[in-house]
Coordinates of N, CA and C in Angstrom, one line a residue:
M1 N -8.6 -7.5 12.8 CA -8.7 -6.1 12.5 C -9.3 -5.9 11.1
S2 N -8.5 -6.4 10.1 CA -9.0 -6.2 8.7 C -8.5 -7.4 7.9
K3 N -9.2 -7.6 6.8 CA -8.9 -8.7 6.0 C -7.5 -8.6 5.3
S4 N -7.1 -7.3 5.2 CA -5.7 -7.1 4.6 C -4.6 -7.6 5.4
L5 N -4.8 -7.5 6.8 CA -3.7 -8.0 7.6 C -3.5 -9.5 7.5
F6 N -4.6 -10.2 7.3 CA -4.5 -11.7 7.2 C -4.5 -12.2 5.8
M7 N -4.2 -11.3 4.8 CA -4.2 -11.7 3.4 C -3.2 -12.8 3.1
D8 N -3.6 -13.7 2.2 CA -2.7 -14.8 1.9 C -1.6 -14.2 1.0
L9 N -0.4 -14.6 1.3 CA 0.8 -14.2 0.6 C 1.2 -15.2 -0.5
S10 N 0.3 -16.0 -1.0 CA 0.6 -17.1 -1.9 C 1.2 -16.5 -3.2
S11 N 0.6 -15.6 -3.8 CA 1.1 -15.1 -5.1 C 2.3 -14.1 -4.8
I12 N 2.3 -13.4 -3.7 CA 3.4 -12.4 -3.5 C 4.6 -13.1 -2.9
S13 N 4.4 -14.2 -2.1 CA 5.6 -14.8 -1.4 C 6.4 -15.6 -2.4
E14 N 5.8 -15.9 -3.6 CA 6.6 -16.6 -4.6 C 7.7 -15.7 -5.2
K15 N 7.5 -14.4 -5.1 CA 8.4 -13.4 -5.6 C 9.4 -13.1 -4.5
K16 N 10.5 -12.4 -4.9 CA 11.5 -12.0 -3.9 C 10.9 -11.1 -2.8
K17 N 11.4 -11.2 -1.6 CA 10.9 -10.3 -0.6 C 11.2 -8.8 -0.8
G18 N 12.2 -8.5 -1.6 CA 12.5 -7.1 -1.9 C 11.8 -6.6 -3.1
S19 N 10.9 -7.4 -3.7 CA 10.2 -6.9 -4.9 C 9.3 -5.8 -4.6
V20 N 9.0 -5.0 -5.7 CA 8.1 -3.9 -5.5 C 6.7 -4.3 -5.0
E21 N 6.2 -5.4 -5.5 CA 4.9 -5.9 -5.1 C 4.9 -6.2 -3.6
F22 N 5.9 -6.9 -3.1 CA 6.0 -7.2 -1.7 C 6.1 -6.0 -0.8
Q23 N 6.9 -5.0 -1.3 CA 7.0 -3.8 -0.5 C 5.7 -3.1 -0.4
I24 N 5.0 -3.0 -1.5 CA 3.7 -2.4 -1.5 C 2.7 -3.1 -0.6
F25 N 2.8 -4.4 -0.6 CA 1.9 -5.2 0.3 C 2.2 -4.9 1.8
N26 N 3.5 -4.9 2.1 CA 3.9 -4.6 3.5 C 3.5 -3.2 3.9
L27 N 3.7 -2.2 3.0 CA 3.3 -0.8 3.4 C 1.8 -0.7 3.5
T28 N 1.0 -1.5 2.7 CA -0.5 -1.5 2.9 C -0.9 -2.1 4.2
N29 N -0.2 -3.1 4.6 CA -0.5 -3.7 5.9 C -0.2 -2.7 7.1
R30 N 0.9 -2.0 6.9 CA 1.2 -1.0 8.0 C 0.2 0.1 8.0
V31 N -0.3 0.5 6.8 CA -1.4 1.5 6.8 C -2.6 1.1 7.5
V32 N -3.0 -0.2 7.3 CA -4.2 -0.7 7.9 C -4.0 -0.8 9.4
K33 N -2.8 -1.2 9.9 CA -2.6 -1.2 11.3 C -2.6 0.2 11.9
L34 N -2.1 1.2 11.2 CA -2.1 2.6 11.7 C -3.5 3.1 11.8
T35 N -4.3 2.9 10.8 CA -5.6 3.4 10.8 C -6.4 2.8 11.9
Y36 N -6.2 1.5 12.2 CA -6.8 0.9 13.4 C -6.3 1.6 14.7
H37 N -5.1 1.9 14.7 CA -4.5 2.6 15.9 C -5.2 4.0 16.1
F38 N -5.5 4.7 15.0 CA -6.1 6.0 15.1 C -7.5 6.0 15.5
Q39 N -8.2 4.8 15.5 CA -9.5 4.8 16.0 C -9.5 5.0 17.5
K40 N -8.5 4.5 18.2 CA -8.3 4.7 19.7 C -7.5 6.0 20.0
H41 N -6.6 6.3 19.2 CA -5.6 7.4 19.5 C -5.7 8.5 18.4
G42 N -6.8 9.2 18.4 CA -7.0 10.2 17.3 C -6.0 11.3 17.2
K43 N -5.4 11.7 18.3 CA -4.6 12.8 18.4 C -3.1 12.5 18.4
D44 N -2.7 11.3 17.9 CA -1.4 10.9 17.9 C -0.7 11.4 16.6
Y45 N -0.3 12.7 16.7 CA 0.2 13.4 15.5 C 1.5 12.9 14.9
S46 N 2.4 12.4 15.8 CA 3.6 11.8 15.3 C 3.4 10.6 14.5
S47 N 2.4 9.8 14.9 CA 2.1 8.6 14.1 C 1.4 9.0 12.8
Q48 N 0.7 10.1 12.8 CA 0.1 10.6 11.6 C 1.1 11.0 10.6
R49 N 2.2 11.6 11.0 CA 3.3 12.0 10.2 C 3.9 10.7 9.6
G50 N 4.1 9.7 10.4 CA 4.6 8.4 9.9 C 3.7 7.8 8.8
L51 N 2.4 7.9 9.0 CA 1.4 7.4 8.1 C 1.5 8.1 6.7
W52 N 1.7 9.4 6.8 CA 1.9 10.2 5.6 C 3.1 9.8 4.8
K53 N 4.2 9.5 5.5 CA 5.4 9.1 4.9 C 5.2 7.7 4.2
I54 N 4.5 6.8 4.9 CA 4.3 5.5 4.4 C 3.4 5.6 3.1
L55 N 2.4 6.4 3.2 CA 1.5 6.6 2.0 C 2.3 7.2 0.8
G56 N 3.2 8.1 1.1 CA 4.0 8.7 0.0 C 4.9 7.7 -0.6
K57 N 5.5 6.9 0.2 CA 6.4 5.8 -0.3 C 5.7 4.8 -1.1
R58 N 4.5 4.4 -0.7 CA 3.6 3.5 -1.4 C 3.2 4.1 -2.7
K59 N 2.9 5.3 -2.7 CA 2.5 6.0 -4.0 C 3.6 6.0 -5.0
R60 N 4.8 6.3 -4.5 CA 6.0 6.3 -5.4 C 6.2 4.9 -6.0
L61 N 6.1 3.9 -5.1 CA 6.3 2.5 -5.6 C 5.2 2.1 -6.6
L62 N 3.9 2.5 -6.3 CA 2.8 2.2 -7.3 C 3.1 2.9 -8.6
T63 N 3.6 4.1 -8.6 CA 3.9 4.8 -9.8 C 4.9 4.1 -10.6
Y64 N 6.0 3.6 -10.0 CA 7.0 2.9 -10.6 C 6.5 1.6 -11.2
L65 N 5.7 0.9 -10.4 CA 5.1 -0.4 -10.9 C 4.2 -0.1 -12.1
F66 N 3.4 0.9 -12.1 CA 2.5 1.3 -13.2 C 3.3 1.5 -14.5
K67 N 4.4 2.2 -14.4 CA 5.2 2.5 -15.5 C 6.0 1.3 -16.1
T68 N 6.4 0.4 -15.2 CA 7.2 -0.7 -15.6 C 6.5 -2.0 -16.0
N69 N 5.4 -2.3 -15.2 CA 4.7 -3.5 -15.4 C 3.2 -3.3 -15.1
F70 N 2.4 -2.9 -16.1 CA 1.0 -2.5 -15.8 C 0.2 -3.6 -15.4
V71 N 0.4 -4.8 -15.9 CA -0.4 -6.0 -15.6 C -0.2 -6.3 -14.1
S72 N 1.0 -6.3 -13.7 CA 1.3 -6.6 -12.2 C 0.7 -5.5 -11.4
Y73 N 0.7 -4.3 -11.8 CA 0.1 -3.2 -11.1 C -1.4 -3.4 -10.9
E74 N -2.1 -3.7 -12.0 CA -3.6 -4.0 -11.9 C -3.9 -5.1 -11.0
N75 N -3.1 -6.2 -11.1 CA -3.4 -7.4 -10.2 C -3.2 -7.0 -8.8
L76 N -2.1 -6.3 -8.5 CA -1.9 -5.9 -7.1 C -2.9 -5.0 -6.5
I77 N -3.4 -4.0 -7.3 CA -4.4 -3.1 -6.9 C -5.7 -3.9 -6.5
N78 N -6.0 -4.8 -7.4 CA -7.3 -5.6 -7.2 C -7.1 -6.5 -6.0
Q79 N -6.0 -7.1 -5.8 CA -5.7 -8.1 -4.7 C -5.8 -7.4 -3.4
L80 N -5.2 -6.2 -3.3 CA -5.1 -5.5 -2.0 C -6.4 -4.7 -1.8
G81 N -7.1 -4.4 -2.8 CA -8.4 -3.6 -2.6 C -8.1 -2.2 -2.3
I82 N -7.1 -1.6 -3.0 CA -6.8 -0.2 -2.8 C -7.0 0.5 -4.1
R83 N -7.2 1.9 -4.0 CA -7.5 2.7 -5.2 C -6.2 2.8 -6.0
G84 N -6.4 2.9 -7.3 CA -5.3 3.2 -8.2 C -4.8 4.6 -8.1
L85 N -3.8 4.9 -8.9 CA -3.3 6.3 -8.9 C -4.3 7.2 -9.6
K86 N -4.4 8.4 -9.2 CA -5.4 9.3 -9.7 C -5.0 9.7 -11.2
K87 N -3.9 10.3 -11.4 CA -3.5 10.8 -12.7 C -3.4 9.6 -13.7
M88 N -2.9 8.5 -13.2 CA -2.7 7.4 -14.1 C -4.1 6.8 -14.6
N89 N -5.1 6.9 -13.7 CA -6.4 6.3 -14.1 C -7.1 7.2 -15.1
E90 N -6.8 8.5 -15.1 CA -7.4 9.4 -16.1 C -7.0 9.2 -17.5
K91 N -5.7 8.7 -17.6 CA -5.2 8.4 -18.9 C -5.8 7.1 -19.5
S92 N -6.1 6.2 -18.6 CA -6.6 4.9 -19.1 C -8.0 5.0 -19.7

């Protein structure tokens, strides 16, 4: 499906499974799977609601990581290939 689904967990798996980085990684994989699902099932509105919830949770975790450990935040954003936070990028 996508390279994100088969991404190597080498740097993330060294950390605890409950860490913020690992949670963001799992949420990103779920987003990729759902976007693939929407290519076939475009009118699945209940799954769209779930996607919005996942995106909101990932955004909150990214905000927390940005505030607590900026270097780890930048590394994770680059590794996963996702955009950074809008408001946070304007300050940088």
